[in-house]
Each structure stands twice: as C-alpha cells, then as structure tokens.
Coordinates of C-alpha atoms in Angstrom, one line a residue:
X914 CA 0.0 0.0 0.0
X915 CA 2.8 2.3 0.4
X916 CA 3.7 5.1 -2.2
X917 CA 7.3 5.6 -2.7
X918 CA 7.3 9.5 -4.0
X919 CA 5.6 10.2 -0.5
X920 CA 7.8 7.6 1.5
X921 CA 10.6 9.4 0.4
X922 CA 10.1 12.8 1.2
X923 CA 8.2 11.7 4.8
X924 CA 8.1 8.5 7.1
X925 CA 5.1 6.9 8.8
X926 CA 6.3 7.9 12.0
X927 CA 6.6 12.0 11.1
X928 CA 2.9 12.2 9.3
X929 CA 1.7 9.8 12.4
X930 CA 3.1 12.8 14.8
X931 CA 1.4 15.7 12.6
X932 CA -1.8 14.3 12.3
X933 CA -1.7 13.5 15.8
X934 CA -1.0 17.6 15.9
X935 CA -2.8 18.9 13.5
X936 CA -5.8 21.4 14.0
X937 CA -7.7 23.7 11.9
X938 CA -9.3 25.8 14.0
X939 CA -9.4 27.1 17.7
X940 CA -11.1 25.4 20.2
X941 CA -11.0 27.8 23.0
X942 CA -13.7 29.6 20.0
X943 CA -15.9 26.7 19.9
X944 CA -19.6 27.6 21.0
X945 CA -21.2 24.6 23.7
X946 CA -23.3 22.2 23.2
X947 CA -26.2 23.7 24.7
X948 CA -25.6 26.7 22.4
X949 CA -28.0 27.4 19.5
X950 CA -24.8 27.9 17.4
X951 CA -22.7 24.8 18.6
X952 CA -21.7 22.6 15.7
X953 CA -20.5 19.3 16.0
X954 CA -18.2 19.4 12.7
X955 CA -17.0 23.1 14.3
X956 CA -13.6 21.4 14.0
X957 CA -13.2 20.6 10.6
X958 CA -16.1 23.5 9.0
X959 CA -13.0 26.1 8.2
X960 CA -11.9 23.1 5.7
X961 CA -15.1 21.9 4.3
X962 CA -15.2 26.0 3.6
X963 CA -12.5 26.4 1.9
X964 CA -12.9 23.9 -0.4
X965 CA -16.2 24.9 -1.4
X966 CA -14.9 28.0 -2.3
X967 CA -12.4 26.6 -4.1
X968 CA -14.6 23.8 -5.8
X969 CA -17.5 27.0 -6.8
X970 CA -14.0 29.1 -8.1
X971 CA -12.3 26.3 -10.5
X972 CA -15.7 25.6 -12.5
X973 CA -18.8 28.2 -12.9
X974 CA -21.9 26.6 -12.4
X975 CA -23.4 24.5 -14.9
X976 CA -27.5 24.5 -15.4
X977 CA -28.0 20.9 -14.5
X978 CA -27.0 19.9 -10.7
X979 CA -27.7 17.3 -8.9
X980 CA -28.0 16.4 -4.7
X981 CA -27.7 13.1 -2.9
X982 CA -25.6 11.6 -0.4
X983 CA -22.2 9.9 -0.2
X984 CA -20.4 7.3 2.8
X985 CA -16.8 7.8 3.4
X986 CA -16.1 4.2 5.0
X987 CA -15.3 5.0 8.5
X988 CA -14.7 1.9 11.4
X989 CA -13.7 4.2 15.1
X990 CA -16.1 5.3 17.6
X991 CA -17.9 9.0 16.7
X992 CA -21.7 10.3 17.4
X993 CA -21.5 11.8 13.8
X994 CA -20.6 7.7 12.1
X995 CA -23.5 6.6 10.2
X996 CA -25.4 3.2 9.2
X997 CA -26.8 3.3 5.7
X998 CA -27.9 -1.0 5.3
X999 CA -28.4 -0.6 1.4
X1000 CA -25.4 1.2 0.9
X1001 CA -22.1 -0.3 -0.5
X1002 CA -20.2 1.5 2.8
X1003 CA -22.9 0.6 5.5
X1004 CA -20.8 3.2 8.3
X1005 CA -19.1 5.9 7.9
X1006 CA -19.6 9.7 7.5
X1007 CA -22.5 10.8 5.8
X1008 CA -21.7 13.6 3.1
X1009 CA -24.2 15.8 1.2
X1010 CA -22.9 16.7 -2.3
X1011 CA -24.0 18.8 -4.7
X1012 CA -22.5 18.0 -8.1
X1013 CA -22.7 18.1 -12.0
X1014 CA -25.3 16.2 -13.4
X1015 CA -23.5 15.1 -16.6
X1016 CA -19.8 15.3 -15.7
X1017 CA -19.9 14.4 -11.4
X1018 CA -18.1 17.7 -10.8
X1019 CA -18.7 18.6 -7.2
X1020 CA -19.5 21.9 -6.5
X1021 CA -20.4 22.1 -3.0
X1022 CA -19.8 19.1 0.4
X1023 CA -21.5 19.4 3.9
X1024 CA -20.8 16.7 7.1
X1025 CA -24.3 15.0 8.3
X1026 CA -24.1 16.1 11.4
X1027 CA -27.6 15.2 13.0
X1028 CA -30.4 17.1 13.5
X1029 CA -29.8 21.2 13.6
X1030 CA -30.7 23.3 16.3
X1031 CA -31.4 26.7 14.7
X1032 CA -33.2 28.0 11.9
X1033 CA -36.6 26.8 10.8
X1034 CA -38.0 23.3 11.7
X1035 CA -38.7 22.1 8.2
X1036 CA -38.1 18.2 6.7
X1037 CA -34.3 17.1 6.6
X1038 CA -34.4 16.7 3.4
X1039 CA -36.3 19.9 1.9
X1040 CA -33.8 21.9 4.3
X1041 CA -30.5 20.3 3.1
X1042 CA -31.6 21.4 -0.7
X1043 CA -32.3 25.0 0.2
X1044 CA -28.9 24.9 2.0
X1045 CA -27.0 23.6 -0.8
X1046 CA -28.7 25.7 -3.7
X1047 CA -28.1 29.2 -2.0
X1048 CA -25.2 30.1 -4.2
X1049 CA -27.4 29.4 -7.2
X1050 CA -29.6 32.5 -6.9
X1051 CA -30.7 33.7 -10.3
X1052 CA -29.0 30.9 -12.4
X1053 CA -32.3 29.5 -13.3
X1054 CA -30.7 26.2 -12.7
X1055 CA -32.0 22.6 -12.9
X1056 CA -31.9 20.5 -9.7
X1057 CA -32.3 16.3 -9.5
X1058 CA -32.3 14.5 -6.8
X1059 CA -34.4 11.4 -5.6
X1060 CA -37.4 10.6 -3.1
X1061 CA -35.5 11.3 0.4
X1062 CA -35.5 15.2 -0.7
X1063 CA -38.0 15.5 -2.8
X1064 CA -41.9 17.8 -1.3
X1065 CA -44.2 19.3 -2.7
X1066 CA -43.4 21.8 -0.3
X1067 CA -39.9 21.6 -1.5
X1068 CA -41.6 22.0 -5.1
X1069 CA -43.3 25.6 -4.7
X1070 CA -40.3 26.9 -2.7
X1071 CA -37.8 26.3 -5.2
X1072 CA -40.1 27.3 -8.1
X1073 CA -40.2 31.2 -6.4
X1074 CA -36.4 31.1 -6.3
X1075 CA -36.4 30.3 -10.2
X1076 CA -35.0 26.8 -9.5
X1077 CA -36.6 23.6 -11.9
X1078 CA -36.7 20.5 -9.9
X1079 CA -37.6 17.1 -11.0
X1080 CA -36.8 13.9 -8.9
X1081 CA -39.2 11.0 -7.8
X1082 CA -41.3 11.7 -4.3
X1083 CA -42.5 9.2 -1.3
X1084 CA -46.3 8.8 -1.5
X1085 CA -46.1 9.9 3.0
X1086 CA -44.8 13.4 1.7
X1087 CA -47.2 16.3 3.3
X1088 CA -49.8 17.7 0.5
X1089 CA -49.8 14.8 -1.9
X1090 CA -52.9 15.0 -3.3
X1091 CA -55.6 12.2 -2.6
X1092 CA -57.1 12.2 -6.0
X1093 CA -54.0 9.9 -7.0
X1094 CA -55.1 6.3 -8.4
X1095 CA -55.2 4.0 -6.6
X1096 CA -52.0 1.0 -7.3
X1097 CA -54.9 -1.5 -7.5
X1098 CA -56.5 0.1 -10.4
X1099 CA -53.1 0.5 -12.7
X1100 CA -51.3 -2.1 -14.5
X1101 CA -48.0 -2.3 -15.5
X1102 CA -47.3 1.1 -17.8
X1103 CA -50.2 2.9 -16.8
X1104 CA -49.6 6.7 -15.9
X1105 CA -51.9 9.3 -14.1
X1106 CA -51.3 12.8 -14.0
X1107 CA -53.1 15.1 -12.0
X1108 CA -51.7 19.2 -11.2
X1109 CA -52.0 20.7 -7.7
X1110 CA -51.2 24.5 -7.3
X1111 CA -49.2 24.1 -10.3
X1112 CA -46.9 21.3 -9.4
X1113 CA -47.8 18.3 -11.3
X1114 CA -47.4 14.7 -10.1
X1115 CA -47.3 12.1 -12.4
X1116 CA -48.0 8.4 -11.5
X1117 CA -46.2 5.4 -13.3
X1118 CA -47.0 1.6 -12.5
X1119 CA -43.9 -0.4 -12.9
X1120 CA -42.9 -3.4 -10.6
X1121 CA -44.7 -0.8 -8.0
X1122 CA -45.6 2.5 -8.2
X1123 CA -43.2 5.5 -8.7
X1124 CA -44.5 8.7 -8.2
X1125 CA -42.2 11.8 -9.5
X1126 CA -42.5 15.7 -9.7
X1127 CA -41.5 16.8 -13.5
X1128 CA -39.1 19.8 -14.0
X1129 CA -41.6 21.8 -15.7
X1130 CA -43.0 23.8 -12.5
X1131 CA -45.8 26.4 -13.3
X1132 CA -48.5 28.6 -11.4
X1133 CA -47.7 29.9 -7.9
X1134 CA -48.1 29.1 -4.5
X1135 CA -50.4 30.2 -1.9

C-alpha cells in the first residue's frame, strides 16, 4: 500500500506525529453544546469552507446539478458515524454533495451532522436542498435529486427562487394529493397525472408505483 514519491520525502512515524497535531481551527472559540450555534463538525467547517470555495471558483456553475448523499467508510467510535444498510459503505460519514449532473463535478460538500438546532423546523431533506442551492440565486438552474429530498413543499419553494426541480417523491410526503389512483387500479405502464397549485405529479406503475414531480413547474403558491 505504500507510495514511494511520499515515502521518500516523509516516514510513517513523522505524518503519524502531525496528524496527531494537526488542528484547523481554535477550540478555545468553539460555541457549547447547549448553544443554539454549537456545531459538531466546528472542527473541521474552516476546511469543508474552503474547499467549497475553491470547488465554486475552478468551474462556474453548470444549469444541471444534482444532490444526494455519499459514505466515506469509517470503522472508530464518533456520534456523527452513520449506518446506511443498502449502501455499499454501510458506516461511515455521511456527506451531502452537490454535483454536476452530466460530468460528477462537485460543487459544494456538507458533514451530516444530526439534527440542527437553529433555523426553521422544516423536513431534513427539503432543508438540506435550500442549503446547498443558495449560491445558485438567479442561475435558473435545474436541480435532480431522488425521493429522500424530494416535497411538494420543496416543489413551490424552489419554483419562487427560479429553481426547476424534478426527482421522484414518497407517496407519505405532506400535500400529496388524494385524488391519485389508486396502485390496485393500474397495471404495468399505466400513468396518471393530476396538477396541484401548479406542481404536477405524475403516476407510473412499474414493478410498484413510482411517483415523481416533472421539472416543468408552473403557477404559484399560496
């Protein structure tokens, strides 16, 4: 496993004592836990900073983005280590990434970190896409992503910001319309499409039901 370009300009035992050393921030500045402000990835947030800024600086933004989730394989003992089952990396750290559609480009990263303790109490997912899309005012940009992020709420709120978003939806979501029809009744290649407040849901029977929101978002909210 070693590398020898590496191995030659530093041994194992000098990088173990730097990393051992090594801090990117100042603790005596990090807020408590009982603060409104305290962050659990305080440590580490100066980096994942800077290298959004740097990611957003090399490449402009493209009009088709995507947002999901990545594991980065991690075995020690943290509150922040996650278990994904269906995942190819079942633990590890939990990574929200939003990247180029066509090309995987990564644009911008943030840590899973649990559940936040400011700001407005809104679905994980709907409030992880509005985080991650608020360098993209004005850009008129298209957003994909699947059924953990994807509202109706979600929906209207990006369509006022200018923001097309298509990606398929739980049926549980909040204002999903009841006048759906009903699995029971469809057959295999059967789609219903119905319009809500000018977000349309369309309905497609394959091995089970898939519901999805199109990009093509009129009408406004109220």
């Amino acid at each position: 496993m070693g590398v020898p370009y590496i191995a030659m300009v530093m041994s194992l035992s000098r990088f173990e004592e730097i990393r051992k050393n090594l801090y990117f921030c100042d603790n005596e500045s990090q807020p408590s836990p009982t603060s409104p402000t305290f962050d659990r990835a305080f440590k580490i947030r100066l980096v994942m900073n800077h290298f959004n800024s740097c990611f957003q600086s090399s490449m402009k933004n493209t009009m088709t983005q995507a947002i999901d989730e990545h594991m980065i394989k991690f075995k020690g003992h943290n509150i922040m280590k996650q278990y994904m089952q269906n995942k190819p990396i079942k633990r590890g750290f939990k990574i929200w990434c939003r990247a180029n559609s066509s090309t995987g480009y990564l644009f911008q990263i943030d840590l899973c970190t649990g559940k936040k303790k400011s700001g407005p109490e809104v679905g994980l997912g709907e409030s992880l896409v509005l985080e991650l899309i608020q360098d993209l005012v004005g850009l008129g940009c298209e957003i994909y992503f699947d059924n953990f992020f994807n509202s109706p709420m979600l929906q209207h709120k990006l369509a006022k910001k200018n923001k097309k978003a298509c990606g398929t939806m739980r049926i549980q979501r909040k204002n999903t319309p009841k006048n759906l029809s009903q699995d029971k009744s469809m057959k295999r290649g059967d789609i219903y499409v119905t319009c809500i407040d000018g977000i349309y849901f369309i309905k497609l029977m394959d091995n089970k039901a898939v519901i999805s929101l199109p990009i093509f978002v009129t009408g406004t909210y109220s």
